[in-house]
CSV table of C-alpha atoms in Angstrom, one decimal:
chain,number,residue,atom,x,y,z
A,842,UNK,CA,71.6,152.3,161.5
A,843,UNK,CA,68.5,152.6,160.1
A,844,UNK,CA,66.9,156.1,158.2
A,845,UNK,CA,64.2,155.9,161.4
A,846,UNK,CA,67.6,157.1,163.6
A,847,UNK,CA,66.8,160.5,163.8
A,848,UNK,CA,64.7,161.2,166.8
A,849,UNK,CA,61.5,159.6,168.2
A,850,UNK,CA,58.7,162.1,168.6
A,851,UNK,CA,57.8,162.9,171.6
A,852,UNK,CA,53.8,163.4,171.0
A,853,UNK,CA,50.9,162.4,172.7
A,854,UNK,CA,50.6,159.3,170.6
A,855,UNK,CA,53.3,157.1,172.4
A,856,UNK,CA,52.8,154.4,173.7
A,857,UNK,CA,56.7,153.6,175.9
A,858,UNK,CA,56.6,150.1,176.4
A,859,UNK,CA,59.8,149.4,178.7
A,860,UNK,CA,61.4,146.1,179.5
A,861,UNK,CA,62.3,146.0,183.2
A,862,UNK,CA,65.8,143.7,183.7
A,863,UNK,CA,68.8,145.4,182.1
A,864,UNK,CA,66.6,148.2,180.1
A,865,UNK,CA,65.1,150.0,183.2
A,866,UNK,CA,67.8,149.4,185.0
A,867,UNK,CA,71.4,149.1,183.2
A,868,UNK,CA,74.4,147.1,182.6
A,869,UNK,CA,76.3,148.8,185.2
A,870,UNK,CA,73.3,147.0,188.2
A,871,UNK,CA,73.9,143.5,186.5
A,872,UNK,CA,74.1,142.3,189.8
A,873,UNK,CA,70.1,142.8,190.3
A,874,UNK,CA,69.9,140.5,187.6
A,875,UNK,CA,72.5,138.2,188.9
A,876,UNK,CA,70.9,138.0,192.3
A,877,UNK,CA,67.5,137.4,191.0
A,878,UNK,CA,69.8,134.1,188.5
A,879,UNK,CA,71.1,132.7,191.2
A,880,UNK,CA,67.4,132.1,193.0
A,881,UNK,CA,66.4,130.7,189.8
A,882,UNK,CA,69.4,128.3,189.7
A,883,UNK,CA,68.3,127.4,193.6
A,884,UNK,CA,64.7,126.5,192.2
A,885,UNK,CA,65.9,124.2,189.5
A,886,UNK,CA,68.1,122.4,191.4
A,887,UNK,CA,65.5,121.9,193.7
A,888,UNK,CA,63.3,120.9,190.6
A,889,UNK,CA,65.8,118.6,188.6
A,890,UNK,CA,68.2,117.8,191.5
A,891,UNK,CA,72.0,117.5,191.0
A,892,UNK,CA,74.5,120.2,191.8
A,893,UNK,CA,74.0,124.3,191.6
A,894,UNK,CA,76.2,124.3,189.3
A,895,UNK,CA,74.3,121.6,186.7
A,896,UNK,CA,71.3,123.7,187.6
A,897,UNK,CA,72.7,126.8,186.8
A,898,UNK,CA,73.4,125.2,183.1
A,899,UNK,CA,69.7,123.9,182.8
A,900,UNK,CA,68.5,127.4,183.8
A,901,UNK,CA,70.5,129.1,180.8
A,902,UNK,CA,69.4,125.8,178.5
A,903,UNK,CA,65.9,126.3,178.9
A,904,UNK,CA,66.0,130.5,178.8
A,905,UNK,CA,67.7,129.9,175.2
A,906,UNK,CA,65.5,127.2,174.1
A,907,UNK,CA,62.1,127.8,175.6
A,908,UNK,CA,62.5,132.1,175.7
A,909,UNK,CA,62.4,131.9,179.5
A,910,UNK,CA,63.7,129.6,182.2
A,911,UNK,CA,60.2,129.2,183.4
A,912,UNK,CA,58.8,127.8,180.0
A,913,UNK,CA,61.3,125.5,180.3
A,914,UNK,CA,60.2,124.0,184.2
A,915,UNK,CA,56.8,124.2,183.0
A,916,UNK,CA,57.5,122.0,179.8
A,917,UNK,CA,60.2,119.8,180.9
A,918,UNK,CA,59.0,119.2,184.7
A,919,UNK,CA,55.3,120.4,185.0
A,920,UNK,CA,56.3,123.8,187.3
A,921,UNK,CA,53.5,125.9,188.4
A,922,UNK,CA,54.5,129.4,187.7
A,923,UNK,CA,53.2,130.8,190.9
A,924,UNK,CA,55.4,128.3,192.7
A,925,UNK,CA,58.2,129.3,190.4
A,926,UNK,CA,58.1,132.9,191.3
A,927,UNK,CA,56.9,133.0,194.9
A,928,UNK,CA,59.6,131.0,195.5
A,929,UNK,CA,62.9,133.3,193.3
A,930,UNK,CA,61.3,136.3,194.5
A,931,UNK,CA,62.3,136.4,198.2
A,932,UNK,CA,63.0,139.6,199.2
A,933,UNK,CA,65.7,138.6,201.6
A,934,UNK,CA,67.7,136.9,198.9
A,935,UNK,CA,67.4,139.6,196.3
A,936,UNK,CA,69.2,142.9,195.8
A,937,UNK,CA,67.2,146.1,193.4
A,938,UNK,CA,68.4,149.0,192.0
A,939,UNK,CA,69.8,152.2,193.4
A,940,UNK,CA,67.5,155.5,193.7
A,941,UNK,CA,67.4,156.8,189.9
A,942,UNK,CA,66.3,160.4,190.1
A,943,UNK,CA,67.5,160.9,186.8
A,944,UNK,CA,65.4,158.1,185.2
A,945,UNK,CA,62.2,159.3,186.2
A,946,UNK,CA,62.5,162.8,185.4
A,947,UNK,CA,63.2,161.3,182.0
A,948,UNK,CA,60.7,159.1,182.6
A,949,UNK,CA,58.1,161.5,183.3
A,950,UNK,CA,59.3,163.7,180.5
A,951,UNK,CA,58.0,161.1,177.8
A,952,UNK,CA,54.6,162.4,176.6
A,953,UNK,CA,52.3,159.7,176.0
A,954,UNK,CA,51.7,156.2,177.9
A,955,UNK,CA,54.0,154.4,179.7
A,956,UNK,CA,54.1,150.7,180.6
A,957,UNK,CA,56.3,147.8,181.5
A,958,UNK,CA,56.1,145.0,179.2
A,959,UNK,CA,58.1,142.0,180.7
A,960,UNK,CA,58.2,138.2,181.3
A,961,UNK,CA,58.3,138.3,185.0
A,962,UNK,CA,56.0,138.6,187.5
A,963,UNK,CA,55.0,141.8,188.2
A,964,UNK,CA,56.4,142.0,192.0
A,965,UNK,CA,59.2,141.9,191.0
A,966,UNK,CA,59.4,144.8,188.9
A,967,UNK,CA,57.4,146.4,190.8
A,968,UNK,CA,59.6,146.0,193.8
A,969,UNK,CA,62.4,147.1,191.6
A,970,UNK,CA,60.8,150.9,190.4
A,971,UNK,CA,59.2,151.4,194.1
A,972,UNK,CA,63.2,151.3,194.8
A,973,UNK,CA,64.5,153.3,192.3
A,974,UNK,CA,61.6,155.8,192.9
A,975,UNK,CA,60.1,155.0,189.5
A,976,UNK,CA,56.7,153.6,190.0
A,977,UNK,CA,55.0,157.3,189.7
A,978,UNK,CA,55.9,157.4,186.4
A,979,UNK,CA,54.8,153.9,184.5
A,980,UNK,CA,51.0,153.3,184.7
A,981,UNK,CA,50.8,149.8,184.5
A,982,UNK,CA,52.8,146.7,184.7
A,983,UNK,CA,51.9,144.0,181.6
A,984,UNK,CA,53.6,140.8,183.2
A,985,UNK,CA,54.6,137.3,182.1
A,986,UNK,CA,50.7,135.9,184.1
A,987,UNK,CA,48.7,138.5,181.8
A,988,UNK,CA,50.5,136.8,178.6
A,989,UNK,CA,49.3,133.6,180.0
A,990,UNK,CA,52.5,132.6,181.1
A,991,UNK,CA,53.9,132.4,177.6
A,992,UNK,CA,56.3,135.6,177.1
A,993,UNK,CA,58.5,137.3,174.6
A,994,UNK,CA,59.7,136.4,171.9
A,995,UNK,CA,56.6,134.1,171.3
A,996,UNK,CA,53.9,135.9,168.9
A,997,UNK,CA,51.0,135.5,171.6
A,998,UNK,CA,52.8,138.0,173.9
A,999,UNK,CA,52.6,140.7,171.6
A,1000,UNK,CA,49.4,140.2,170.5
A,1001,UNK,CA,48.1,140.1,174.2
A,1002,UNK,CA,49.7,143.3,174.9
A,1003,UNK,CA,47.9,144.9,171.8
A,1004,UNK,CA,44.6,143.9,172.8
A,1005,UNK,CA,45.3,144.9,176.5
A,1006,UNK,CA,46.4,148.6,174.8
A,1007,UNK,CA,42.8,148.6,173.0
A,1008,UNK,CA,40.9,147.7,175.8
A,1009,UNK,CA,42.8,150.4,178.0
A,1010,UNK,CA,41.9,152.4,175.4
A,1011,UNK,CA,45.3,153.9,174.4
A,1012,UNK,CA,45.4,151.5,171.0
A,1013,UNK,CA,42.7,152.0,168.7
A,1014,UNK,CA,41.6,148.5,167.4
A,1015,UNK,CA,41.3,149.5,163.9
A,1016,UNK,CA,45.1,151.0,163.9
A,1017,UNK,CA,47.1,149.6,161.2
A,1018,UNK,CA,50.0,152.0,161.6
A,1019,UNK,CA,51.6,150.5,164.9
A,1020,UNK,CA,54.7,152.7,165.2
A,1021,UNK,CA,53.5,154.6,167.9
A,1022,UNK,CA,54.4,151.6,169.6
A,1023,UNK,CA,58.1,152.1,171.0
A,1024,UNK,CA,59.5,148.9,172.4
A,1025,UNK,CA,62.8,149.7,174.8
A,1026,UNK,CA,64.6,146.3,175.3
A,1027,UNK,CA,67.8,145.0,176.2
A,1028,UNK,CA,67.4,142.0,174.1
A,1029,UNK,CA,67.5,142.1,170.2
A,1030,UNK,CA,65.9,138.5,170.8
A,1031,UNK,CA,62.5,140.0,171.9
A,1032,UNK,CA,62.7,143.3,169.7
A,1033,UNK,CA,62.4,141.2,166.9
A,1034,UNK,CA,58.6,140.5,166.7
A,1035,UNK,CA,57.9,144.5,167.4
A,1036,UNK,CA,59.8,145.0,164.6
A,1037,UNK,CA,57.8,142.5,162.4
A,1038,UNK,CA,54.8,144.2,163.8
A,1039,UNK,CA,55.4,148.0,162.8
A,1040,UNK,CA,56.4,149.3,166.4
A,1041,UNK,CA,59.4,151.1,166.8
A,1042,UNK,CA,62.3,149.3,168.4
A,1043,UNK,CA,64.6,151.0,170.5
A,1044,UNK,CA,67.9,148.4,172.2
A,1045,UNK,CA,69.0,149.4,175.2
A,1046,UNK,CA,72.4,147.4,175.5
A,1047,UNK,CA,76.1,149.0,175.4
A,1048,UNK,CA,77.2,145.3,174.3
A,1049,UNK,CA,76.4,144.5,171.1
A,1050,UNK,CA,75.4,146.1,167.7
A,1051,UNK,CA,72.2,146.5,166.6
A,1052,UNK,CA,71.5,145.2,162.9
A,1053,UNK,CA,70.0,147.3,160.3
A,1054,UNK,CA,66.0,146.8,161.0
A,1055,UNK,CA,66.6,148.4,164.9
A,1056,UNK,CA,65.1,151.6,164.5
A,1057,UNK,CA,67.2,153.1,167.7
A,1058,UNK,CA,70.5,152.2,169.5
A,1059,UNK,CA,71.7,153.5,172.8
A,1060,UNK,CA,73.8,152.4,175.6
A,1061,UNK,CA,71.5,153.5,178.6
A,1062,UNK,CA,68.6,154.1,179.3
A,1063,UNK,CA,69.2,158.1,179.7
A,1064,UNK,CA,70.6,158.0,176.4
A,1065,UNK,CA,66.9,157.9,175.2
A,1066,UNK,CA,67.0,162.0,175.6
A,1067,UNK,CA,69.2,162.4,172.8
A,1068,UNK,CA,66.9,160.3,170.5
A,1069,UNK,CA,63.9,162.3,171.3
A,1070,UNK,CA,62.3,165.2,169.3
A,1071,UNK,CA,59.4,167.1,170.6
A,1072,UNK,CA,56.6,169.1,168.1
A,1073,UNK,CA,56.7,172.9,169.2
């Protein structure tokens, strides 16, 4: 691990970007995540034909080629996004996370900002902390439409999400020093850019090991209390 693994400051200057599926919510709801898979199989087998199955091996094609399965349609069969998500996010075919009392008085313990940074619409996220009880504490929702459809890991989504922090005015525009930024994310895939960038990277995954440039490492998301230090 890296020397940066000794705490993250808890200071005014934060700015908590979370990543919704798996980092939000955990390992242990994977079948959120697998509920929300399954529609997305159901619209590319409606796109592309053949069996669910077949689809089900496009869908994970195109999410490791194109970053995300809807890149993917949108290159490969002309999808309108819109379509794409009105469509996988049908309430009555998805399940969302449990009541997390826990999370957001951790949540709201985090001094600073707090957004969701993540390439799905912003329903559904949405829909997911207004069930967990989150949605008091995260301000905003920066979704896949605000980064022009093209999401992480590509460049442009971070650099959207930097300019949307200046104009909120939580970034200042002339800030070279970008490790006030703290990325949490499930995927080491998508922390790689914030790395590159300066902002702090924190993986949220109890599956795999973090290399040497990840700044932070936990298992949980309530793990991020033992990482945090706070000025007196």
């Amino acid at each position: 691990m890296s020397a940066l693994d000794i705490g993250i400051k808890n200071d005014a200057s934060k700015i908590w970007l979370f990543d919704y599926d798996l980092t939000l919510y955990g390992e242990e709801e994977r079948f959120v995540l697998n509920s929300l898979d399954h529609r997305i199989a159901e619209f590319v087998q409606k796109t592309v034909g053949g069996t669910f199955e077949s689809a089900t091996e496009i869908r994970k094609d195109y999410l490791h080629r194109f970053g995300t399965t809807l890149s993917g349609l949108m290159a490969m069969n002309g999808t309108a996004p819109d379509d794409f998500f009105d469509f996988i996010h049908e309430p009555e075919y998805l399940i969302y996370p449990k009541v997390a009392p826990e999370k957001l008085e951790l949540l709201k313990s985090l001094v600073g900002h707090r957004f969701v940074f993540t390439n799905g619409r912003g329903d559904w996220s949405r829909a997911g902390m207004a069930h967990m009880q989150l949605d008091s504490a995260i301000e905003d929702v920066f979704d896949l439409k605000l980064m022009d459809w093209e999401g992480k890991p590509h460049v442009s989504a971070y650099d959207k999400i930097e300019k949307w922090l200046v104009a909120r005015g939580v970034l200042a525009q002339e800030s070279s020093e970008k490790s006030q930024i703290v990325l949490l994310e499930d995927s080491l895939r998508n922390l790689e850019p914030a790395h590159e960038r300066g902002w702090t990277t924190v993986l949220v995954n109890p599956n795999i090991q973090a290399p040497s440039w990840v700044d932070f490492h936990i298992p949980h998301l309530l793990n991020l209390k033992e990482k945090l230090v706070t000025n007196h």
